[in-house]
PDB file of C-alpha atoms in Angstrom:
ATOM      1  CA  MET A  70      31.545  -4.799 -24.359  1.00  0.00           C
ATOM      2  CA  GLU A  71      33.413  -2.417 -22.112  1.00  0.00           C
ATOM      3  CA  THR A  72      32.494  -2.260 -18.425  1.00  0.00           C
ATOM      4  CA  LYS A  73      30.873   1.195 -18.580  1.00  0.00           C
ATOM      5  CA  ASN A  74      28.595   0.147 -21.439  1.00  0.00           C
ATOM      6  CA  ARG A  75      27.862  -3.183 -19.723  1.00  0.00           C
ATOM      7  CA  LYS A  76      26.662  -1.334 -16.615  1.00  0.00           C
ATOM      8  CA  LEU A  77      24.454   0.938 -18.721  1.00  0.00           C
ATOM      9  CA  VAL A  78      23.010  -1.983 -20.685  1.00  0.00           C
ATOM     10  CA  ASP A  79      22.316  -3.803 -17.405  1.00  0.00           C
ATOM     11  CA  GLN A  80      20.440  -0.732 -16.099  1.00  0.00           C
ATOM     12  CA  LEU A  81      18.407  -0.510 -19.299  1.00  0.00           C
ATOM     13  CA  GLN A  82      17.639  -4.234 -19.208  1.00  0.00           C
ATOM     14  CA  GLU A  83      16.482  -3.853 -15.628  1.00  0.00           C
ATOM     15  CA  ILE A  84      14.087  -1.134 -16.799  1.00  0.00           C
ATOM     16  CA  LEU A  85      12.799  -3.574 -19.425  1.00  0.00           C
ATOM     17  CA  GLU A  86      12.222  -6.248 -16.794  1.00  0.00           C
ATOM     18  CA  LYS A  87      10.506  -3.879 -14.388  1.00  0.00           C
ATOM     19  CA  ASN A  88       8.305  -2.556 -17.176  1.00  0.00           C
ATOM     20  CA  ARG A  89       7.262  -6.155 -17.926  1.00  0.00           C
ATOM     21  CA  ASP A  90       6.327  -6.545 -14.262  1.00  0.00           C
ATOM     22  CA  ALA A  91       4.474  -3.222 -14.310  1.00  0.00           C
ATOM     23  CA  GLU A  92       2.616  -4.277 -17.465  1.00  0.00           C
ATOM     24  CA  LYS A  93       1.410  -7.427 -15.680  1.00  0.00           C
ATOM     25  CA  GLY A  94       0.585  -5.486 -12.527  1.00  0.00           C
ATOM     26  CA  TYR A  95      -1.505  -2.916 -14.371  1.00  0.00           C
ATOM     27  CA  LYS A  96      -3.294  -5.674 -16.276  1.00  0.00           C
ATOM     28  CA  LYS A  97      -4.168  -7.387 -13.002  1.00  0.00           C
ATOM     29  CA  ALA A  98      -5.227  -4.053 -11.482  1.00  0.00           C
ATOM     30  CA  ALA A  99      -7.561  -3.519 -14.459  1.00  0.00           C
ATOM     31  CA  GLU A 100      -9.109  -6.928 -13.806  1.00  0.00           C
ATOM     32  CA  ASN A 101      -9.617  -6.128 -10.106  1.00  0.00           C
ATOM     33  CA  ALA A 102     -10.704  -2.485 -10.315  1.00  0.00           C
ATOM     34  CA  LYS A 103     -14.304  -1.758  -9.469  1.00  0.00           C
ATOM     35  CA  SER A 104     -14.472   1.586 -11.263  1.00  0.00           C
ATOM     36  CA  THR A 105     -14.952   1.452 -15.038  1.00  0.00           C
ATOM     37  CA  ASN A 106     -12.723   4.512 -15.425  1.00  0.00           C
ATOM     38  CA  LEU A 107      -9.953   2.883 -13.397  1.00  0.00           C
ATOM     39  CA  LYS A 108     -10.263  -0.329 -15.405  1.00  0.00           C
ATOM     40  CA  ALA A 109      -9.712   1.700 -18.578  1.00  0.00           C
ATOM     41  CA  PHE A 110      -6.851   3.671 -16.998  1.00  0.00           C
ATOM     42  CA  PHE A 111      -5.037   0.535 -15.787  1.00  0.00           C
ATOM     43  CA  THR A 112      -5.567  -1.197 -19.151  1.00  0.00           C
ATOM     44  CA  ARG A 113      -4.062   1.812 -20.925  1.00  0.00           C
ATOM     45  CA  LYS A 114      -1.116   1.823 -18.503  1.00  0.00           C
ATOM     46  CA  SER A 115      -0.503  -1.891 -19.140  1.00  0.00           C
ATOM     47  CA  GLU A 116      -0.529  -1.353 -22.897  1.00  0.00           C
ATOM     48  CA  GLU A 117       1.711   1.702 -22.514  1.00  0.00           C
ATOM     49  CA  ARG A 118       4.327  -0.292 -20.583  1.00  0.00           C
ATOM     50  CA  ARG A 119       4.286  -2.966 -23.298  1.00  0.00           C
ATOM     51  CA  SER A 120       4.846  -0.203 -25.860  1.00  0.00           C
ATOM     52  CA  PHE A 121       7.665   1.270 -23.727  1.00  0.00           C
ATOM     53  CA  ASN A 122       9.408  -2.086 -23.781  1.00  0.00           C
ATOM     54  CA  GLY A 123       9.036  -2.498 -27.522  1.00  0.00           C
ATOM     55  CA  ALA A 124      10.639   0.875 -28.221  1.00  0.00           C
ATOM     56  CA  LEU A 125      13.442   0.441 -25.699  1.00  0.00           C
ATOM     57  CA  LYS A 126      14.162  -3.158 -26.689  1.00  0.00           C
ATOM     58  CA  ASN A 127      14.398  -2.263 -30.387  1.00  0.00           C
ATOM     59  CA  GLU A 128      16.793   0.588 -29.647  1.00  0.00           C
ATOM     60  CA  LEU A 129      18.943  -1.567 -27.371  1.00  0.00           C
ATOM     61  CA  ILE A 130      19.291  -4.149 -30.122  1.00  0.00           C
ATOM     62  CA  ALA A 131      20.121  -1.444 -32.676  1.00  0.00           C
ATOM     63  CA  THR A 132      22.601   0.326 -30.384  1.00  0.00           C
ATOM     64  CA  TYR A 133      24.250  -2.516 -28.485  1.00  0.00           C
ATOM     65  CA  ASP A 134      23.491  -5.440 -30.812  1.00  0.00           C
ATOM     66  CA  GLN A 135      22.408  -7.600 -27.900  1.00  0.00           C
ATOM     67  CA  ILE A 136      20.086  -7.768 -24.956  1.00  0.00           C
ATOM     68  CA  ASN A 137      19.312 -10.348 -22.325  1.00  0.00           C
ATOM     69  CA  ASP A 138      15.629 -11.086 -22.865  1.00  0.00           C
ATOM     70  CA  ASN A 139      15.136 -14.033 -20.537  1.00  0.00           C
ATOM     71  CA  GLY A 140      13.329 -11.987 -17.900  1.00  0.00           C
ATOM     72  CA  SER A 141      15.961 -12.192 -15.175  1.00  0.00           C
ATOM     73  CA  PHE A 142      19.519 -11.103 -14.649  1.00  0.00           C
ATOM     74  CA  GLN A 143      22.100 -13.374 -13.074  1.00  0.00           C
ATOM     75  CA  GLY A 144      23.690 -11.913 -10.002  1.00  0.00           C
ATOM     76  CA  THR A 145      21.227  -9.058  -9.513  1.00  0.00           C
ATOM     77  CA  ILE A 146      18.455  -8.784  -7.003  1.00  0.00           C
ATOM     78  CA  HIS A 147      15.256  -7.797  -8.721  1.00  0.00           C
ATOM     79  CA  ARG A 148      13.434  -4.934  -7.086  1.00  0.00           C
ATOM     80  CA  ALA A 149      10.058  -4.301  -8.643  1.00  0.00           C
ATOM     81  CA  TRP A 150       8.770  -0.775  -8.922  1.00  0.00           C
ATOM     82  CA  MET A 151       5.307  -1.982  -8.113  1.00  0.00           C
ATOM     83  CA  ASP A 152       4.726  -4.498  -5.380  1.00  0.00           C
ATOM     84  CA  VAL A 153       2.747  -6.787  -7.648  1.00  0.00           C
ATOM     85  CA  LYS A 154       1.761  -9.025  -4.729  1.00  0.00           C
ATOM     86  CA  ASN A 155       0.225  -6.033  -2.945  1.00  0.00           C
ATOM     87  CA  LEU A 156      -1.402  -4.874  -6.163  1.00  0.00           C
ATOM     88  CA  PHE A 157      -2.935  -8.316  -6.766  1.00  0.00           C
ATOM     89  CA  SER A 158      -4.250  -8.514  -3.222  1.00  0.00           C
ATOM     90  CA  ALA A 159      -5.467  -4.921  -3.072  1.00  0.00           C
ATOM     91  CA  ASP A 160      -9.043  -4.909  -1.906  1.00  0.00           C
ATOM     92  CA  SER A 161      -9.965  -1.434  -3.080  1.00  0.00           C
ATOM     93  CA  ASP A 162      -9.440   0.920  -5.979  1.00  0.00           C
ATOM     94  CA  GLU A 163      -7.801   3.334  -3.554  1.00  0.00           C
ATOM     95  CA  SER A 164      -5.158   0.839  -2.438  1.00  0.00           C
ATOM     96  CA  MET A 165      -4.391  -0.006  -6.080  1.00  0.00           C
ATOM     97  CA  LEU A 166      -3.956   3.709  -6.821  1.00  0.00           C
ATOM     98  CA  GLU A 167      -1.615   4.052  -3.839  1.00  0.00           C
ATOM     99  CA  GLU A 168       0.542   1.187  -5.125  1.00  0.00           C
ATOM    100  CA  CYS A 169       0.607   2.752  -8.594  1.00  0.00           C
ATOM    101  CA  ILE A 170       1.794   6.047  -7.093  1.00  0.00           C
ATOM    102  CA  ARG A 171       4.566   4.258  -5.228  1.00  0.00           C
ATOM    103  CA  GLY A 172       5.567   2.283  -8.307  1.00  0.00           C
ATOM    104  CA  ASP A 173       5.571   5.261 -10.650  1.00  0.00           C
ATOM    105  CA  LYS A 174       7.683   7.312  -8.227  1.00  0.00           C
ATOM    106  CA  ALA A 175      10.247   4.500  -8.110  1.00  0.00           C
ATOM    107  CA  ALA A 176      10.218   4.204 -11.915  1.00  0.00           C
ATOM    108  CA  ILE A 177      10.841   7.934 -12.324  1.00  0.00           C
ATOM    109  CA  GLU A 178      13.794   7.761  -9.923  1.00  0.00           C
ATOM    110  CA  GLU A 179      15.340   4.869 -11.845  1.00  0.00           C
ATOM    111  CA  TYR A 180      14.769   6.483 -15.245  1.00  0.00           C
ATOM    112  CA  ASP A 181      16.316   9.688 -13.892  1.00  0.00           C
ATOM    113  CA  GLU A 182      19.362   7.760 -12.676  1.00  0.00           C
ATOM    114  CA  VAL A 183      19.908   6.255 -16.139  1.00  0.00           C
ATOM    115  CA  LEU A 184      19.615   9.704 -17.740  1.00  0.00           C
ATOM    116  CA  LYS A 185      22.576  10.899 -15.642  1.00  0.00           C
ATOM    117  CA  ASP A 186      24.913   8.521 -17.486  1.00  0.00           C
ATOM    118  CA  GLU A 187      27.020  10.519 -19.934  1.00  0.00           C
ATOM    119  CA  ALA A 188      27.575   7.413 -22.069  1.00  0.00           C
ATOM    120  CA  LEU A 189      23.849   7.147 -22.820  1.00  0.00           C
ATOM    121  CA  PRO A 190      23.374   7.425 -26.598  1.00  0.00           C
ATOM    122  CA  LEU A 191      21.094  10.260 -27.726  1.00  0.00           C
ATOM    123  CA  ARG A 192      18.439   7.976 -29.226  1.00  0.00           C
ATOM    124  CA  VAL A 193      18.225   5.878 -26.056  1.00  0.00           C
ATOM    125  CA  SER A 194      18.209   9.051 -23.948  1.00  0.00           C
ATOM    126  CA  THR A 195      15.284  10.402 -25.969  1.00  0.00           C
ATOM    127  CA  ILE A 196      13.288   7.199 -25.462  1.00  0.00           C
ATOM    128  CA  ILE A 197      14.030   7.114 -21.718  1.00  0.00           C
ATOM    129  CA  ARG A 198      13.193  10.824 -21.317  1.00  0.00           C
ATOM    130  CA  ASP A 199       9.896  10.477 -23.239  1.00  0.00           C
ATOM    131  CA  GLN A 200       8.868   7.423 -21.225  1.00  0.00           C
ATOM    132  CA  MET A 201       9.747   9.147 -17.959  1.00  0.00           C
ATOM    133  CA  MET A 202       7.654  12.178 -18.922  1.00  0.00           C
ATOM    134  CA  LYS A 203       4.657   9.938 -19.689  1.00  0.00           C
ATOM    135  CA  ILE A 204       5.057   8.173 -16.348  1.00  0.00           C
ATOM    136  CA  ARG A 205       5.315  11.547 -14.577  1.00  0.00           C
ATOM    137  CA  THR A 206       2.157  12.813 -16.331  1.00  0.00           C
ATOM    138  CA  ASP A 207       0.263   9.679 -15.333  1.00  0.00           C
ATOM    139  CA  LEU A 208       1.613   9.949 -11.791  1.00  0.00           C
ATOM    140  CA  ASN A 209       0.091  13.418 -11.541  1.00  0.00           C
ATOM    141  CA  LYS A 210      -3.224  12.047 -12.859  1.00  0.00           C
ATOM    142  CA  VAL A 211      -3.190   9.226 -10.308  1.00  0.00           C
ATOM    143  CA  LYS A 212      -2.360  11.673  -7.505  1.00  0.00           C
ATOM    144  CA  SER A 213      -5.306  13.845  -8.541  1.00  0.00           C
ATOM    145  CA  LEU A 214      -7.567  10.765  -8.482  1.00  0.00           C
ATOM    146  CA  GLU A 215      -6.254  10.014  -4.984  1.00  0.00           C
ATOM    147  CA  ASP A 216      -6.969  13.589  -3.896  1.00  0.00           C
ATOM    148  CA  LEU A 217     -10.572  13.252  -5.048  1.00  0.00           C
ATOM    149  CA  LYS A 218     -11.055  10.328  -2.661  1.00  0.00           C
ATOM    150  CA  ASP A 219     -10.054  12.388   0.403  1.00  0.00           C
TER     151      ASP A 219
END
């Protein structure tokens, strides 16, 4: 695989890994949330991230014929979008929402960076763009929930 494609595949695999972490983080947030509505919201977000990974993983296999699915990448430092440790130890719904805002902002930035790559195949670009729009929509919902607490 040529170097340019390798870099792109590595970026996409990193998105897969971070979405796995986000899926776990949202699941844990759902378990810890006090509000029934937040429990449902976090559960939906966890399921959505699992769905994101399924779609992206299938397209990566179809497009590049290979992916590294062992959950870690040699030689790269993993930076999670969500600080799962903080999310797990959050003592209030508000602090969990704040961590979700931070995580979703970071995810949007990374998705946006991948979309700048001219070598990105159209089908992969469509998946990344759709996922980013869903994250952005949810980010706005979470921000509005935060605003209600003020």
